């Protein structure tokens, strides 16, 4: 079978070459084609060259086939040794994003490193769609606060603070936005600050420090803004200047932003408190426990008891921060309502002033109309036409007095008419 498989390709090639030569000769004419065919048959019968070539092919074909098989095996071995190219870099030309993160471990060691998306997904056990909530490149579309609980990590997005909390470490995506978080979180990792009290799990400490840093920031802004708004509200009714109005506008804008942030954080905490499944998933993280049909099942009864206690502590913790957030949001809304009421009073005051100005303008227009009538009469008498009044000495004084009296009478008539129509 080896010889036959090696002979068949060579014989086929030889026959194909003979057919090509015969097809070229057929183009010269039908008569020459027959001659060529007879010559070829004679050569096949007399010379015996094709038979010798076939025998040589039979002798060489086993070695050739073995060489081809050897080359095929070598190529296959080289192909197995060649490293596989990742599917992400196959002629797509897309550069995988690299994140610069701050890593804080449970022992308090902090380091800054760069990690790509593939390594991040592999180390945290997350999916690609989970990373979108904390991806700093999508901060415009993912500005709303969110807390996602997964099997091995908790993803927390609080605006400029975006973190991934795991069992023994936390990844902080923006160092500038997380300075307040690190200032609160790092002292909690020091064993001297525990004072013998039982410590919370690492990921719960991360969530609490993040919420505390964000709410303290909102409260500090509110404390700094409240005295300034109160002072403006006391000054504004009696002092309407451009500087005071600009300060009121800036304060109102800050209150709107503060209230929206506090409201979004409050809504996130409310949704989390209503989702008992998410809280239980936080409690069973890192333990030999599972949640089946809403119930917590653990390998050891002690782990179940500890998880249930942690669930109550987490609910109390979230309720505490929810109350603080509601207080901050309510105070911001009250100050904002006061600022809006002041704006309404300012608008009414300005409207009354504009009405007074409009009345004065209308009176001036009426007076101008009356004077214009007098000027018209004076212009008529000023023409170089003989009216025979210029011959009388008292005609000038009578005309002047008539114009003045007529203008005054016309003014008062227009004034009382506008009063009767309630225009003035």
XYZ file of C-alpha atoms in Angstrom:
424
model
C 0.000 0.000 0.000
C 2.877 2.384 0.650
C 4.331 1.814 -2.811
C 0.986 2.258 -4.515
C 0.305 5.488 -2.639
C 3.707 6.856 -3.652
C 3.415 5.752 -7.314
C -0.052 7.084 -8.041
C 0.801 10.837 -7.653
C 3.887 10.554 -9.886
C 2.094 8.586 -12.621
C -0.762 11.060 -12.532
C 1.698 13.942 -12.947
C 3.368 12.214 -15.924
C 0.055 11.536 -17.630
C -1.029 15.130 -16.998
C 2.157 16.426 -18.688
C 1.551 14.175 -21.712
C -2.003 15.491 -21.995
C -0.730 19.064 -21.897
C 1.663 18.396 -24.776
C -1.091 16.696 -26.770
C -3.457 19.636 -26.159
C -0.797 22.069 -27.450
C -0.339 19.963 -30.578
C -4.099 19.836 -31.159
C -4.130 23.591 -31.668
C -1.975 23.220 -34.812
C -4.588 21.198 -36.741
C -6.513 17.993 -36.857
C -4.048 16.297 -39.236
C -0.969 16.960 -37.136
C -2.860 15.823 -34.033
C -3.234 12.292 -35.399
C 0.450 12.119 -36.307
C 1.485 13.226 -32.887
C -0.738 10.627 -31.245
C 0.746 7.814 -33.382
C 4.273 8.991 -32.548
C 3.501 8.986 -28.882
C 2.046 5.490 -29.085
C 5.111 4.309 -30.921
C 7.402 5.779 -28.337
C 5.395 4.135 -25.602
C 5.619 0.749 -27.283
C 9.185 0.929 -28.647
C 11.377 3.023 -26.408
C 10.259 1.713 -23.018
C 11.230 4.974 -21.313
C 7.970 5.367 -19.402
C 8.264 1.852 -18.040
C 11.763 2.525 -16.766
C 10.601 5.768 -15.201
C 7.771 3.933 -13.499
C 10.186 1.389 -12.059
C 12.430 4.197 -10.774
C 9.414 5.844 -9.217
C 8.512 2.571 -7.510
C 12.010 2.288 -6.061
C 12.115 5.904 -4.877
C 8.556 6.277 -3.688
C 8.940 4.486 -0.304
C 11.823 6.698 0.752
C 10.062 9.796 -0.567
C 6.889 8.909 1.276
C 8.857 8.232 4.437
C 10.630 11.580 4.073
C 7.334 13.381 3.614
C 5.897 11.608 6.636
C 8.997 12.529 8.648
C 8.646 16.193 7.617
C 4.973 16.090 8.537
C 5.789 14.705 11.993
C 8.496 17.345 12.531
C 6.115 20.095 11.493
C 3.475 18.698 13.856
C 6.008 18.598 16.701
C 7.041 22.176 15.948
C 3.384 23.163 15.858
C 2.820 21.681 19.307
C 5.865 23.527 20.628
C 4.687 26.872 19.229
C 2.890 28.849 21.943
C -0.752 29.607 21.351
C -1.581 33.186 20.450
C -4.218 34.762 22.677
C -7.500 35.362 20.991
C -7.495 39.017 22.073
C -4.388 39.821 20.044
C -5.356 38.030 16.830
C -5.119 40.702 14.146
C -7.613 42.914 15.997
C -5.175 45.672 16.857
C -6.976 46.353 20.173
C -4.733 47.195 23.099
C -5.843 45.628 26.359
C -6.446 48.314 29.014
C -4.000 48.535 31.883
C -5.146 49.855 35.273
C -2.956 51.565 37.827
C -4.259 50.430 41.193
C -3.290 50.757 44.837
C -3.287 47.376 46.571
C -3.778 47.212 50.334
C -3.428 43.827 52.016
C -4.946 42.703 55.272
C -1.610 43.166 57.078
C -1.533 46.867 56.124
C 1.040 46.608 53.326
C 0.216 49.100 50.576
C 1.710 49.043 47.076
C 1.023 50.631 43.699
C 1.113 48.456 40.604
C -0.185 48.187 37.070
C -2.458 45.320 36.125
C -4.238 44.540 32.882
C -7.821 43.466 32.580
C -7.044 39.785 32.031
C -4.924 39.556 35.178
C -7.540 41.443 37.157
C -10.315 39.080 36.109
C -8.165 36.036 36.833
C -7.052 37.170 40.290
C -10.454 38.381 41.479
C -12.662 35.712 39.901
C -14.891 38.355 38.327
C -16.490 38.606 34.925
C -15.907 41.270 32.338
C -19.326 42.845 32.864
C -18.602 43.177 36.589
C -15.530 45.331 35.981
C -17.602 47.925 34.139
C -19.075 49.251 37.379
C -15.629 50.219 38.724
C -13.794 50.884 35.452
C -12.316 54.414 35.754
C -12.484 54.885 31.976
C -16.307 54.694 32.201
C -16.743 57.215 35.008
C -19.142 59.322 32.933
C -21.593 56.475 32.390
C -21.061 54.811 35.791
C -21.284 57.810 38.095
C -24.163 56.463 40.208
C -23.182 54.719 43.471
C -23.385 50.945 43.347
C -22.376 47.921 45.416
C -22.102 44.540 43.697
C -21.556 41.328 45.652
C -19.889 38.409 43.904
C -18.593 35.079 45.148
C -15.011 36.225 45.739
C -15.180 40.024 45.737
C -17.263 43.105 46.470
C -17.262 45.908 43.894
C -17.999 49.345 45.321
C -18.482 52.463 43.208
C -18.922 55.739 45.089
C -18.101 58.228 42.370
C -14.420 59.065 42.611
C -13.921 56.110 44.984
C -13.872 52.788 43.095
C -12.614 49.688 44.891
C -12.651 45.897 44.661
C -12.637 44.246 48.092
C -11.509 40.622 48.356
C -10.795 38.268 51.242
C -7.240 39.390 51.965
C -6.730 42.530 49.862
C -8.425 45.531 48.327
C -7.721 47.245 44.993
C -8.183 51.012 44.780
C -8.436 52.394 41.245
C -8.021 56.147 41.848
C -5.561 57.172 44.534
C -6.592 60.841 44.545
C -10.233 59.899 45.056
C -9.343 57.405 47.792
C -7.117 59.466 50.077
C -9.889 59.932 52.624
C -10.686 56.218 52.415
C -7.067 55.213 53.059
C -6.841 57.690 55.920
C -9.749 55.918 57.635
C -9.048 52.360 56.511
C -5.325 51.946 57.235
C -5.586 52.617 61.010
C -8.265 49.913 61.246
C -5.721 47.312 60.099
C -3.432 48.068 63.030
C -3.975 45.423 65.765
C -3.243 48.017 68.456
C -6.378 49.948 67.521
C -8.696 46.960 68.027
C -8.237 46.964 71.841
C -9.192 43.302 72.160
C -12.564 43.718 70.462
C -13.559 41.144 67.826
C -12.680 42.490 64.413
C -14.993 42.445 61.417
C -14.053 40.538 58.245
C -11.655 42.342 55.966
C -14.146 43.029 53.182
C -16.701 44.415 55.678
C -14.036 46.748 57.046
C -13.431 47.952 53.488
C -17.119 48.659 52.875
C -17.527 50.445 56.207
C -14.445 52.602 55.665
C -15.637 53.528 52.166
C -19.115 54.515 53.363
C -17.699 56.405 56.323
C -15.256 58.379 54.179
C -17.958 59.325 51.691
C -20.547 60.351 54.292
C -17.979 62.315 56.301
C -17.054 64.161 53.131
C -20.691 65.082 52.499
C -21.177 66.167 56.109
C -18.036 68.299 56.034
C -19.187 70.068 52.886
C -22.570 70.682 54.466
C -20.995 72.069 57.645
C -18.856 74.468 55.613
C -21.737 75.559 53.406
C -24.523 76.032 55.948
C -23.176 79.187 57.700
C -22.525 80.872 54.380
C -26.040 80.179 53.129
C -27.601 81.400 56.381
C -25.589 84.630 56.195
C -26.700 85.204 52.622
C -30.335 84.652 53.545
C -30.074 87.316 56.253
C -28.403 89.877 53.991
C -30.297 89.439 50.751
C -33.686 91.071 51.489
C -32.023 94.437 52.162
C -28.955 94.179 49.960
C -29.406 93.238 46.347
C -26.007 93.477 44.699
C -24.363 91.495 41.944
C -21.786 89.953 44.306
C -24.384 88.747 46.788
C -26.555 87.291 44.054
C -23.550 85.496 42.545
C -22.686 83.986 45.932
C -26.273 82.803 46.279
C -26.140 81.193 42.850
C -22.892 79.349 43.641
C -24.224 78.197 47.024
C -27.423 76.941 45.438
C -25.472 75.024 42.808
C -23.329 73.417 45.510
C -26.428 72.457 47.493
C -27.998 70.846 44.432
C -24.872 68.774 43.827
C -24.591 67.845 47.494
C -28.244 66.842 47.695
C -28.034 64.714 44.552
C -24.982 62.838 45.843
C -26.543 62.252 49.240
C -29.791 61.137 47.620
C -28.025 58.671 45.308
C -26.060 57.205 48.218
C -29.231 56.952 50.302
C -31.004 55.104 47.502
C -28.106 52.660 47.174
C -28.216 51.883 50.899
C -31.987 51.437 50.799
C -31.735 49.005 47.900
C -29.006 47.078 49.698
C -31.020 46.817 52.907
C -34.002 45.517 50.976
C -31.847 42.891 49.246
C -31.310 40.311 52.010
C -29.790 37.899 49.518
C -26.903 40.304 48.841
C -26.257 40.781 52.567
C -26.139 37.022 53.098
C -23.735 36.653 50.204
C -21.457 39.117 51.968
C -21.660 37.058 55.158
C -20.818 33.714 53.506
C -17.902 35.131 51.542
C -14.751 33.203 52.444
C -16.643 30.592 54.465
C -17.674 27.037 53.744
C -21.284 28.106 53.324
C -23.772 28.362 50.494
C -27.124 30.045 50.006
C -29.817 27.745 48.728
C -33.353 29.003 48.153
C -32.733 31.987 50.374
C -31.462 29.899 53.307
C -27.899 29.809 54.555
C -26.320 26.353 54.722
C -22.901 25.873 56.330
C -20.693 22.850 56.889
C -20.283 23.707 60.585
C -22.991 25.045 62.903
C -20.511 27.535 64.371
C -19.933 29.091 60.958
C -23.668 29.463 60.465
C -24.011 31.185 63.834
C -21.142 33.569 63.084
C -22.590 34.333 59.646
C -26.009 35.122 61.124
C -24.438 37.434 63.704
C -22.509 39.192 60.967
C -25.705 39.583 58.975
C -27.317 41.456 61.858
C -24.203 43.593 62.319
C -24.124 44.459 58.626
C -27.786 45.465 58.676
C -27.222 47.655 61.740
C -24.150 49.150 60.097
C -26.023 49.978 56.907
C -28.960 51.434 58.848
C -26.588 53.674 60.792
C -25.007 55.084 57.659
C -28.434 55.347 56.051
C -29.637 57.569 58.890
C -26.575 59.782 58.599
C -27.041 59.985 54.858
C -30.729 60.854 55.232
C -29.840 63.559 57.739
C -27.300 65.040 55.359
C -29.709 64.844 52.448
C -32.551 66.387 54.465
C -30.410 69.291 55.679
C -29.198 69.975 52.150
C -32.777 69.942 50.880
C -33.901 72.369 53.602
C -31.119 74.810 52.796
C -31.890 74.453 49.122
C -35.578 75.185 49.736
C -34.626 78.292 51.729
C -32.372 79.451 48.911
C -35.141 78.886 46.379
C -37.632 80.821 48.512
C -35.139 83.643 48.741
C -34.758 83.576 44.975
C -38.525 83.806 44.621
C -38.676 86.794 46.977
C -35.820 88.420 45.080
C -37.661 87.832 41.825
C -40.809 89.466 43.271
C -38.789 92.421 44.551
C -37.116 92.880 41.197
C -40.470 92.645 39.454
C -41.906 95.410 41.651
C -38.903 97.566 40.903
C -39.231 96.953 37.205
C -42.923 97.920 37.480
C -42.017 101.238 39.116
C -39.490 101.931 36.412
C -42.091 101.143 33.776
C -44.542 103.593 35.392
C -41.962 106.352 35.381
C -41.149 105.627 31.741
C -44.846 105.812 30.856
C -45.258 109.175 32.619
C -42.242 110.521 30.797
C -43.653 109.359 27.499
C -46.993 111.098 28.226
C -45.197 114.326 29.135
C -43.075 114.085 26.011
C -46.232 113.677 23.941
C -47.789 116.814 25.417
C -44.628 118.840 24.867
C -44.465 117.579 21.290
C -47.967 118.946 20.663
C -46.825 122.338 21.935
C -43.760 122.171 19.724
C -46.020 121.409 16.767
C -48.071 124.555 17.432
C -44.914 126.604 17.814
C -43.624 125.221 14.535
C -46.817 126.194 12.769
C -46.461 129.794 13.954
C -42.822 129.789 13.055
C -43.476 129.488 9.327
C -42.782 132.558 7.180
C -46.442 133.045 6.293
C -48.541 136.029 7.174
C -51.139 135.285 9.806
C -51.669 138.923 10.836
C -50.950 137.914 14.471
C -47.463 139.285 14.274
C -48.953 142.765 14.067
C -50.313 142.480 17.612
C -47.893 142.785 20.536
C -49.773 140.481 22.912
C -50.177 137.646 20.387
C -46.824 136.105 21.349
C -47.644 135.937 25.048
C -51.111 134.597 24.454
C -49.843 131.869 22.150
C -47.108 130.843 24.596
C -49.502 130.696 27.533
C -51.992 128.698 25.489
C -49.369 126.131 24.516
C -48.236 125.661 28.133
C -51.728 125.434 29.569
C -52.836 123.086 26.817
C -49.849 120.794 27.394
C -50.511 120.609 31.138
C -54.198 119.923 30.634
C -53.434 117.221 28.076
C -50.923 115.627 30.473
C -53.405 115.390 33.332
C -56.122 114.115 31.068
C -53.830 111.314 29.879
C -52.750 110.613 33.453
C -56.307 110.189 34.761
C -57.206 108.107 31.753
C -54.337 105.700 32.448
C -55.294 105.605 36.121
C -58.869 104.749 35.248
C -57.661 101.929 32.996
C -55.301 100.722 35.812
C -52.298 101.030 33.602
C -50.561 103.259 36.163
